Every structure is written in C-alpha cells, then in structure tokens.
Amino acid sequence: MKAHERLLKYVSYRTPSDENSDTSPSSRCQFELAHELVNELKALGVADAECDEYCYVYGHIPATPGKENATAIGFCAHMDTVSDYCDHDANPQIVENYDGEALPLGDSGLVLDPDVFPHLKELKGRTLITTDGTTVLGADDKAGIAEIMTVVEHINEFEHGPISIAFTPDEEIGRGTAHFNVARFDAKYGYTLDGSTEGEVQYETFNAATAKVYFKGENVHPGSAKDVMINAALVAMEFDSLLPAAERPERTEDHEGFYHLTAMSGTVSDAALTYIIRDHDASKFSSRQDTIKTAAKFLNERYGEGTVKVEIKEQYRNMAEVLESCPDAVENAKKACHKAGIEPIVIPVRGGTDGANLSFMGLPCPNIGTGGHAFHGPYEHISIEGMEKGVEVITALIKEFAK
C-alpha cells in the first residue's frame, strides 16, 4: 500500500485531542486509530506491537542478521489532530497534475491561493490531497504515521539495525510525551515525522511557556466611581499594551521569539489573559518571562498590590541543547535527504514537537518533514510526491545507521 493510500485511510478516523480534558488520552476516539495501527503493525510482522493504557502504541523490529550491533533508532508520529475544524469527518479532495494556480476547496468558498501560500508554485505538476475547506485534513500527523508504516511494510527488503516504532496521543495539546516510556521504546535516537516540507531536518525548537494573567478590579456604581473604580478589563488592556507590539507571531520569523495572546475574558470586576511565550534563545526566553512579571509589578504599583497576578508554566525547552552533542543524529538525517535526491532543509521549528521533550527525557529526537503544508486549518494539504520522498528519507536513514 502506498503512503498516501494509508493517509486517506487514517484521516477517516476523527481524532481531535481535548485540551479541556484531564484524562490520558484526552479523547477516547484516539484509541480507535491506535488499535487499528496495532493490528496493521502485527499484520506487517511487528509481533510485539501493543497499545498501552494511555494510548501509546509501541513496536520493535529486530535487526537483520549481522546488524544486531548497529545503532538502534526509532520513529515517532502522533495520532491526534487539533480540535479546530474537526467537528465532522474529513472529506479529502485529490487534485492530479496541479496547475500551480488558485484552487477552490470544494464548495466551501475557500481558495488555496499561491498569493497566500507561495510554496504552491513549487508543487505544480504534483498530485495534491487537500481538504474540502470545512475541516482539517489530518496530515498533521497522520502523514507521518503513513510514511512510517509504509517503510515498515518494506523493511525486510534491505539490511537494517534494530528499529523502534511509537505512535503517541495528545501532541497537539502539549501532552504527547506525558506517559511516553523511553525505556520501552529502547532506541539511542528517535525521529519524529512531524515536519512540513519533505527534506526538513529540524533540531531546534522554541523554549516555550504559558502565562496566565489575572486581574482583580474594584466595581462600584459608575455614577460615583471617581478615584474608586478599578476596571479589571481596562487594566488587562493596559497590561497587553506594555508588551512589545513588534514581538507578536504575525511580525516575527526564523529565530525571532514572541508573545502571543491566545485568550481573553473580562468584566469590571475580573479579567484574564492567556499568553504563550516562545524563544529559541534561552536567555531571551528568560527575559520574556521577566517582561511579563515586570508589567504585572508596574500595574500593581499603580493600582494596588493584588490587582494583577501572573502564573507562568514552562512547557518545553529547545532540543538543540541536547542534539548539539549528538551530531550523528542530525548529520545522518541530512545524508538520508541527499540519498533520497533532495537538499536537506535545516531550519528551526517555530513551535515544538514531541521530540523536544523526548530529547530531555533521554531520547535525542530530531524532526523530519512529511511533505505537508498549512497545518491546523482548512487549508491543510499535502502532495503524494512529497510523501513518497518522506518514505525514501526514512529508508535511507535506516540504511545509513546500518552501515
């Protein structure tokens, strides 16, 4: 079975994770895909394939004779999707010989436009798989699963060392490694198949934190409010104005960090803002947290202690701290891209992957591209040719470590 055929099968399983749930996994629907993947792995000869109580799928492929001492490596992908645009089943559209021009997405009224997504010009002549404009596609990260499974199907056609497989839940809500068993995975290096353009080799992620900021007001009758009222909603607006406007996601790129307001609520009495804080540089990341705290201190001095309360929770760190001491993990991935006939694209992840936490859990874990684009919304799309290159890269990487 081809990788894209597997993708079309996997996206028929609706698997949104739920950030409001405190269970593991956060949504029971993820078990449906997990059990299907276990059955597939066993049918492909992965005898120990199993899904644990937390919805993590593990499997191992023994080395071919004579390669038992080769470096053990493994491949990971996540089963969940974002919950946005996921309230009904996906209806993938297949566009053969794409002409590189604006492409309507079903009857939704949305258009996949090269003026918005310039990389589309480079996909001219390929076969695209898109959404119908009403859901996510789910290529993030079911394309990664499909490419790994396709390699597993053909694993006996070439020599290889020990190979580990894992499929994880809840990556999209930052809990993809909450119950990951590194010892059970049993590999020296892991690779997440969770990137975008085929050929991406990523070993840098953001340092990441969430900041929840609470505001307590003084609510009195507006007719007698002079010098008494403290409007919590307005204090929240003032707080946001103290953060640098040029350092928002829509105004940053490459290694530039940001503050991102993701949620807000407020009345005169109470208000709340939620931010995510991101930066590749550890010292700048620390400074961003200090900026949040300094803004709160300033407003407490202006309006009274207790007006503003800040809670900051760190989520993950830049995996480059670990991977810089594992050059063969990155260099072999670059060599694999060359063997697959594509130039490696070494760029920082402007986000995070399971590999960030895994790297600090003792499993150095770069990220590799799958061929998908515009994840997390109805413009999500992937090319069949990109997926095929993804399969070639994985295969070449396995062979590289078996030398």
Tab-separated table of N, CA and C in Angstrom, residues 188-192 201-205 317-334 346-349 353-368 401:
chain	number	residue	atom	x	y	z
A	188	LYS	N	18.586	4.491	20.693
A	188	LYS	CA	19.557	5.533	21.029
A	188	LYS	C	19.069	6.886	20.542
A	189	TYR	N	18.499	6.897	19.324
A	189	TYR	CA	17.954	8.123	18.749
A	189	TYR	C	16.532	7.874	18.281
A	190	GLY	N	15.723	8.889	18.385
A	190	GLY	CA	14.393	8.840	17.802
A	190	GLY	C	14.254	9.941	16.760
A	191	TYR	N	13.304	9.773	15.868
A	191	TYR	CA	12.992	10.807	14.868
A	191	TYR	C	11.476	10.978	14.820
A	192	THR	N	11.018	12.188	15.093
A	192	THR	CA	9.600	12.469	14.896
A	192	THR	C	9.373	12.796	13.427
A	201	VAL	N	15.006	18.918	8.110
A	201	VAL	CA	15.713	18.279	9.218
A	201	VAL	C	15.816	19.341	10.303
A	202	GLN	N	15.108	19.140	11.377
A	202	GLN	CA	14.994	20.181	12.391
A	202	GLN	C	15.495	19.672	13.736
A	203	TYR	N	16.404	20.430	14.313
A	203	TYR	CA	16.912	20.055	15.632
A	203	TYR	C	16.825	21.209	16.621
A	204	GLU	N	16.138	22.290	16.242
A	204	GLU	CA	15.898	23.410	17.146
A	204	GLU	C	14.396	23.629	17.294
A	205	THR	N	13.941	23.781	18.511
A	205	THR	CA	12.567	24.177	18.776
A	205	THR	C	12.587	25.431	19.636
A	317	ARG	N	11.609	22.818	26.289
A	317	ARG	CA	12.832	23.570	26.037
A	317	ARG	C	13.357	23.264	24.644
A	318	ASN	N	14.262	24.094	24.204
A	318	ASN	CA	14.864	23.952	22.882
A	318	ASN	C	15.725	22.696	22.836
A	319	MET	N	15.328	21.732	22.009
A	319	MET	CA	16.029	20.452	21.977
A	319	MET	C	17.443	20.566	21.416
A	320	ALA	N	17.799	21.722	20.855
A	320	ALA	CA	19.170	21.910	20.375
A	320	ALA	C	20.174	21.747	21.510
A	321	GLU	N	19.760	22.055	22.734
A	321	GLU	CA	20.654	21.881	23.881
A	321	GLU	C	21.165	20.447	23.971
A	322	VAL	N	20.314	19.489	23.602
A	322	VAL	CA	20.682	18.077	23.633
A	322	VAL	C	21.306	17.650	22.310
A	323	LEU	N	20.686	18.037	21.202
A	323	LEU	CA	21.082	17.498	19.898
A	323	LEU	C	22.414	18.044	19.402
A	324	GLU	N	22.839	19.176	19.923
A	324	GLU	CA	24.151	19.689	19.526
A	324	GLU	C	25.277	18.760	19.969
A	325	SER	N	25.005	17.921	20.946
A	325	SER	CA	26.011	16.947	21.394
A	325	SER	C	25.800	15.580	20.759
A	326	CYS	N	24.868	15.501	19.790
A	326	CYS	CA	24.597	14.241	19.068
A	326	CYS	C	24.673	14.512	17.561
A	327	PRO	N	25.836	14.907	17.060
A	327	PRO	CA	25.916	15.330	15.656
A	327	PRO	C	25.545	14.254	14.656
A	328	ASP	N	25.798	12.971	14.988
A	328	ASP	CA	25.478	11.920	14.019
A	328	ASP	C	23.977	11.783	13.807
A	329	ALA	N	23.176	12.117	14.821
A	329	ALA	CA	21.724	12.039	14.666
A	329	ALA	C	21.243	13.010	13.597
A	330	VAL	N	21.832	14.194	13.571
A	330	VAL	CA	21.443	15.215	12.592
A	330	VAL	C	22.131	14.977	11.254
A	331	GLU	N	23.422	14.676	11.286
A	331	GLU	CA	24.170	14.515	10.040
A	331	GLU	C	23.662	13.332	9.225
A	332	ASN	N	23.310	12.252	9.875
A	332	ASN	CA	22.776	11.105	9.137
A	332	ASN	C	21.425	11.426	8.506
A	333	ALA	N	20.648	12.275	9.158
A	333	ALA	CA	19.375	12.695	8.564
A	333	ALA	C	19.627	13.540	7.315
A	334	LYS	N	20.635	14.391	7.359
A	334	LYS	CA	20.988	15.183	6.177
A	334	LYS	C	21.460	14.265	5.045
A	346	VAL	N	17.496	22.667	6.637
A	346	VAL	CA	17.788	22.735	8.072
A	346	VAL	C	17.285	24.077	8.594
A	347	ILE	N	16.145	24.055	9.231
A	347	ILE	CA	15.513	25.271	9.736
A	347	ILE	C	15.003	25.023	11.149
A	348	PRO	N	14.898	26.094	11.953
A	348	PRO	CA	14.353	25.914	13.298
A	348	PRO	C	12.851	25.655	13.233
A	349	VAL	N	12.366	24.877	14.183
A	349	VAL	CA	10.927	24.677	14.326
A	349	VAL	C	10.360	25.904	15.029
A	353	THR	N	7.751	19.988	19.079
A	353	THR	CA	7.360	18.634	18.700
A	353	THR	C	7.526	17.750	19.931
A	354	ASP	N	6.981	16.549	19.848
A	354	ASP	CA	7.245	15.583	20.915
A	354	ASP	C	8.742	15.422	21.129
A	355	GLY	N	9.512	15.594	20.049
A	355	GLY	CA	10.954	15.408	20.136
A	355	GLY	C	11.636	16.356	21.095
A	356	ALA	N	11.034	17.520	21.350
A	356	ALA	CA	11.648	18.463	22.279
A	356	ALA	C	11.709	17.857	23.672
A	357	ASN	N	10.567	17.397	24.167
A	357	ASN	CA	10.562	16.777	25.497
A	357	ASN	C	11.303	15.442	25.499
A	358	LEU	N	11.143	14.660	24.427
A	358	LEU	CA	11.829	13.363	24.375
A	358	LEU	C	13.337	13.533	24.473
A	359	SER	N	13.861	14.573	23.834
A	359	SER	CA	15.304	14.799	23.875
A	359	SER	C	15.791	15.004	25.308
A	360	PHE	N	14.992	15.704	26.112
A	360	PHE	CA	15.377	15.940	27.502
A	360	PHE	C	15.019	14.765	28.405
A	361	MET	N	14.265	13.806	27.857
A	361	MET	CA	13.935	12.584	28.604
A	361	MET	C	14.932	11.468	28.329
A	362	GLY	N	15.966	11.766	27.537
A	362	GLY	CA	16.999	10.780	27.269
A	362	GLY	C	16.939	10.154	25.895
A	363	LEU	N	16.056	10.673	25.025
A	363	LEU	CA	15.944	10.151	23.667
A	363	LEU	C	16.150	11.301	22.686
A	364	PRO	N	17.406	11.597	22.301
A	364	PRO	CA	17.642	12.670	21.329
A	364	PRO	C	16.801	12.441	20.081
A	365	CYS	N	16.075	13.486	19.648
A	365	CYS	CA	14.991	13.215	18.701
A	365	CYS	C	14.776	14.375	17.725
A	366	PRO	N	15.533	14.428	16.615
A	366	PRO	CA	15.272	15.442	15.591
A	366	PRO	C	13.911	15.233	14.924
A	367	ASN	N	13.498	16.225	14.165
A	367	ASN	CA	12.217	16.179	13.466
A	367	ASN	C	12.460	16.176	11.959
A	368	ILE	N	11.631	15.419	11.225
A	368	ILE	CA	11.789	15.263	9.779
A	368	ILE	C	10.490	15.649	9.088
A	401	PHE	N	22.339	4.234	9.232
A	401	PHE	CA	22.727	3.749	10.545
A	401	PHE	C	23.120	2.280	10.543
